[in-house]
Short mmCIF file of C-alpha atoms in Angstrom, two decimals:
data_model
loop_
_atom_site.label_atom_id
_atom_site.label_comp_id
_atom_site.label_asym_id
_atom_site.label_seq_id
_atom_site.Cartn_x
_atom_site.Cartn_y
_atom_site.Cartn_z
CA MET A 7 -0.45 -11.27 39.72
CA SER A 8 -3.40 -13.68 39.87
CA ILE A 9 -5.01 -11.56 42.60
CA HIS A 10 -4.64 -8.46 40.44
CA LEU A 11 -6.21 -10.17 37.44
CA ARG A 12 -9.05 -11.55 39.58
CA ALA A 13 -9.72 -8.12 41.05
CA HIS A 14 -10.21 -6.77 37.53
CA ASN A 15 -12.40 -9.73 36.49
CA LEU A 16 -9.81 -10.88 33.96
CA TRP A 17 -8.86 -14.26 35.43
CA SER A 18 -11.23 -16.22 33.17
CA TYR A 19 -9.07 -15.20 30.21
CA ILE A 20 -6.10 -16.88 31.91
CA GLU A 21 -7.99 -20.06 32.80
CA THR A 22 -9.92 -20.70 29.60
CA GLY A 23 -8.32 -18.39 27.08
CA ILE A 24 -10.18 -16.53 24.38
CA GLN A 25 -12.50 -18.32 21.99
CA ALA A 26 -11.90 -17.96 18.26
CA ASN A 27 -15.40 -16.55 17.76
CA ALA A 28 -15.25 -14.12 20.71
CA ASP A 29 -16.81 -10.68 20.40
CA ASP A 30 -14.86 -7.41 20.49
CA THR A 31 -15.50 -6.87 24.21
CA ALA A 32 -14.02 -10.26 25.10
CA ARG A 33 -11.03 -9.65 22.82
CA ARG A 34 -10.39 -6.26 24.46
CA LYS A 35 -10.57 -7.81 27.93
CA ASP A 36 -8.15 -10.55 26.88
CA GLN A 37 -5.74 -7.91 25.59
CA LEU A 38 -6.19 -5.97 28.83
CA ALA A 39 -5.26 -9.11 30.77
CA LEU A 40 -2.23 -9.57 28.51
CA ALA A 41 -1.22 -5.93 29.09
CA GLN A 42 -1.52 -6.42 32.86
CA ILE A 43 0.78 -9.44 32.64
CA HIS A 44 3.26 -7.46 30.53
CA GLN A 45 3.30 -4.68 33.13
CA GLY A 46 3.74 -7.12 35.99
CA VAL A 47 6.90 -8.83 34.81
CA ASP A 48 10.50 -7.71 34.97
CA TYR A 49 12.13 -6.51 31.76
CA SER A 50 14.43 -9.55 31.79
CA VAL A 51 11.34 -11.82 31.67
CA PHE A 52 9.34 -9.75 29.20
CA GLY A 53 11.18 -11.19 26.20
CA LYS A 54 9.74 -14.61 26.94
CA ILE A 55 6.14 -13.40 26.62
CA ALA A 56 6.53 -10.50 24.18
CA ASN A 57 5.19 -12.52 21.25
CA ALA A 58 2.27 -14.11 23.10
CA LYS A 59 -0.98 -13.45 21.25
CA ASN A 60 -3.29 -13.75 24.25
CA ALA A 61 -3.27 -13.71 28.04
CA LYS A 62 -3.49 -17.49 28.47
CA GLU A 63 -0.52 -18.07 26.18
CA ALA A 64 1.59 -15.55 28.12
CA TRP A 65 0.52 -17.04 31.45
CA ASP A 66 1.34 -20.59 30.32
CA ILE A 67 4.81 -19.45 29.19
CA LEU A 68 5.43 -17.82 32.57
CA LYS A 69 4.12 -20.85 34.44
CA LEU A 70 6.51 -23.12 32.58
CA ALA A 71 9.42 -20.70 33.02
CA TYR A 72 8.91 -20.31 36.76
CA LYS A 73 7.75 -23.76 37.72
CA GLY A 74 9.59 -25.77 35.11
CA VAL A 75 8.75 -29.32 34.20
CA ASP A 76 7.80 -31.84 36.87
CA LYS A 77 11.24 -33.38 37.40
CA ALA A 78 12.97 -30.02 37.57
CA GLN A 79 10.25 -28.71 39.89
CA LYS A 80 10.61 -31.67 42.27
CA SER A 81 14.39 -31.34 42.22
CA LYS A 82 14.21 -27.62 43.01
CA LEU A 83 11.75 -28.28 45.84
CA GLN A 84 14.05 -30.94 47.33
CA SER A 85 16.96 -28.53 47.15
CA LEU A 86 14.94 -25.81 48.89
CA ARG A 87 13.79 -28.27 51.59
CA ARG A 88 17.40 -29.29 52.28
CA GLU A 89 18.50 -25.67 52.49
CA TYR A 90 15.56 -24.88 54.80
CA GLU A 91 16.31 -27.83 57.10
CA ARG A 92 20.04 -27.05 57.29
CA TYR A 93 19.73 -23.29 57.67
CA GLU A 94 20.99 -22.10 61.06
CA MET A 95 21.24 -18.75 62.72
CA SER A 96 24.90 -17.85 63.05
CA GLY A 97 26.26 -15.42 65.60
CA SER A 98 26.84 -12.73 62.99
CA LYS A 99 23.21 -12.67 61.84
CA THR A 100 20.42 -10.76 63.51
CA VAL A 101 17.07 -12.38 64.20
CA GLU A 102 15.59 -10.16 61.49
CA GLN A 103 18.15 -11.37 58.91
CA TYR A 104 17.53 -14.98 59.92
CA PHE A 105 13.75 -14.70 59.59
CA SER A 106 14.05 -12.80 56.33
CA ARG A 107 16.01 -15.70 54.83
CA VAL A 108 13.68 -18.34 56.31
CA THR A 109 10.64 -16.47 54.96
CA ASP A 110 12.28 -16.26 51.53
CA LEU A 111 12.93 -20.01 51.53
CA VAL A 112 9.35 -20.78 52.64
CA ASN A 113 7.89 -18.54 49.93
CA LYS A 114 10.03 -20.23 47.26
CA MET A 115 8.92 -23.65 48.53
CA ARG A 116 5.27 -22.55 48.34
CA ILE A 117 5.77 -21.49 44.70
CA TYR A 118 6.81 -25.07 43.95
CA GLY A 119 3.70 -26.46 45.64
CA GLU A 120 4.89 -27.13 49.18
CA ASN A 121 2.18 -26.66 51.80
CA ILE A 122 3.83 -24.95 54.77
CA PRO A 123 1.49 -23.46 57.37
CA ASP A 124 2.45 -20.20 59.06
CA LYS A 125 1.82 -21.73 62.46
CA SER A 126 4.01 -24.32 64.09
CA HIS A 127 2.31 -27.07 66.05
CA ASN A 128 5.47 -27.64 68.06
CA LEU A 129 5.50 -24.13 69.48
CA GLU A 130 1.97 -23.95 70.86
CA GLU A 131 0.42 -22.68 67.63
CA MET A 132 2.78 -19.69 67.50
CA SER A 133 2.86 -17.83 64.19
CA VAL A 134 6.14 -17.01 62.46
CA ALA A 135 5.75 -13.31 63.31
CA GLU A 136 5.15 -14.14 66.98
CA LEU A 137 8.17 -16.46 67.01
CA GLN A 138 10.35 -13.76 65.46
CA GLY A 139 9.22 -11.22 68.06
CA SER A 140 9.86 -13.70 70.84
CA MET A 141 13.36 -14.47 69.57
CA GLU A 142 14.20 -10.77 69.19
CA SER A 143 13.11 -10.15 72.79
CA HIS A 144 15.18 -13.10 73.97
CA VAL A 145 18.27 -11.86 72.12
CA SER A 146 17.78 -8.36 73.61
CA ARG A 147 17.60 -9.80 77.14
CA ILE A 148 20.77 -11.82 76.57
CA LEU A 149 22.60 -8.76 75.24
CA GLU A 150 21.48 -6.68 78.24
CA LYS A 151 22.76 -9.31 80.66
CA THR A 152 26.15 -9.53 78.95
CA GLU A 153 26.53 -5.74 78.77
CA LYS A 154 25.79 -5.13 82.50
CA PRO A 155 28.79 -7.11 83.87
CA VAL A 156 31.08 -5.29 81.44
CA GLU A 157 29.75 -1.89 82.59
CA GLU A 158 30.11 -2.89 86.26
CA ALA A 159 33.68 -4.08 85.67
CA LEU A 160 34.56 -0.78 84.03
CA LYS A 161 33.19 1.15 87.02
CA SER A 162 35.46 -0.72 89.46
#
């Protein structure tokens, strides 16, 4: 959302708000920013910002709703960290499903302020996408090796 508002030169209305003595052009731009925020939220969230008078007010409401207060935010981040550290790939999950869940957890942690780089220093600076591709190739090779003996046994 912030990228969208920046692209339309409306971000200043989020950061500083609208001045009481602003001209009509500034007021229109603030209302445009507010409309963009309205369009960007789910209907279930819209009720929280429906009565906001300006873009900054709506943004502040959303920020509080999604980030929460400091204690709640820290607690949520700790919970996400624990889940991330304990998450394992089970035999019934594909590599794609595993990485989808890991990516979801990382994105949620980033929302709460966690700085998680895409590259891992432990794996020779390999990006997440490269690691996923490598794991998928490895799983394919393992499956090929286990299928060949079964096929050979059936031929006998």
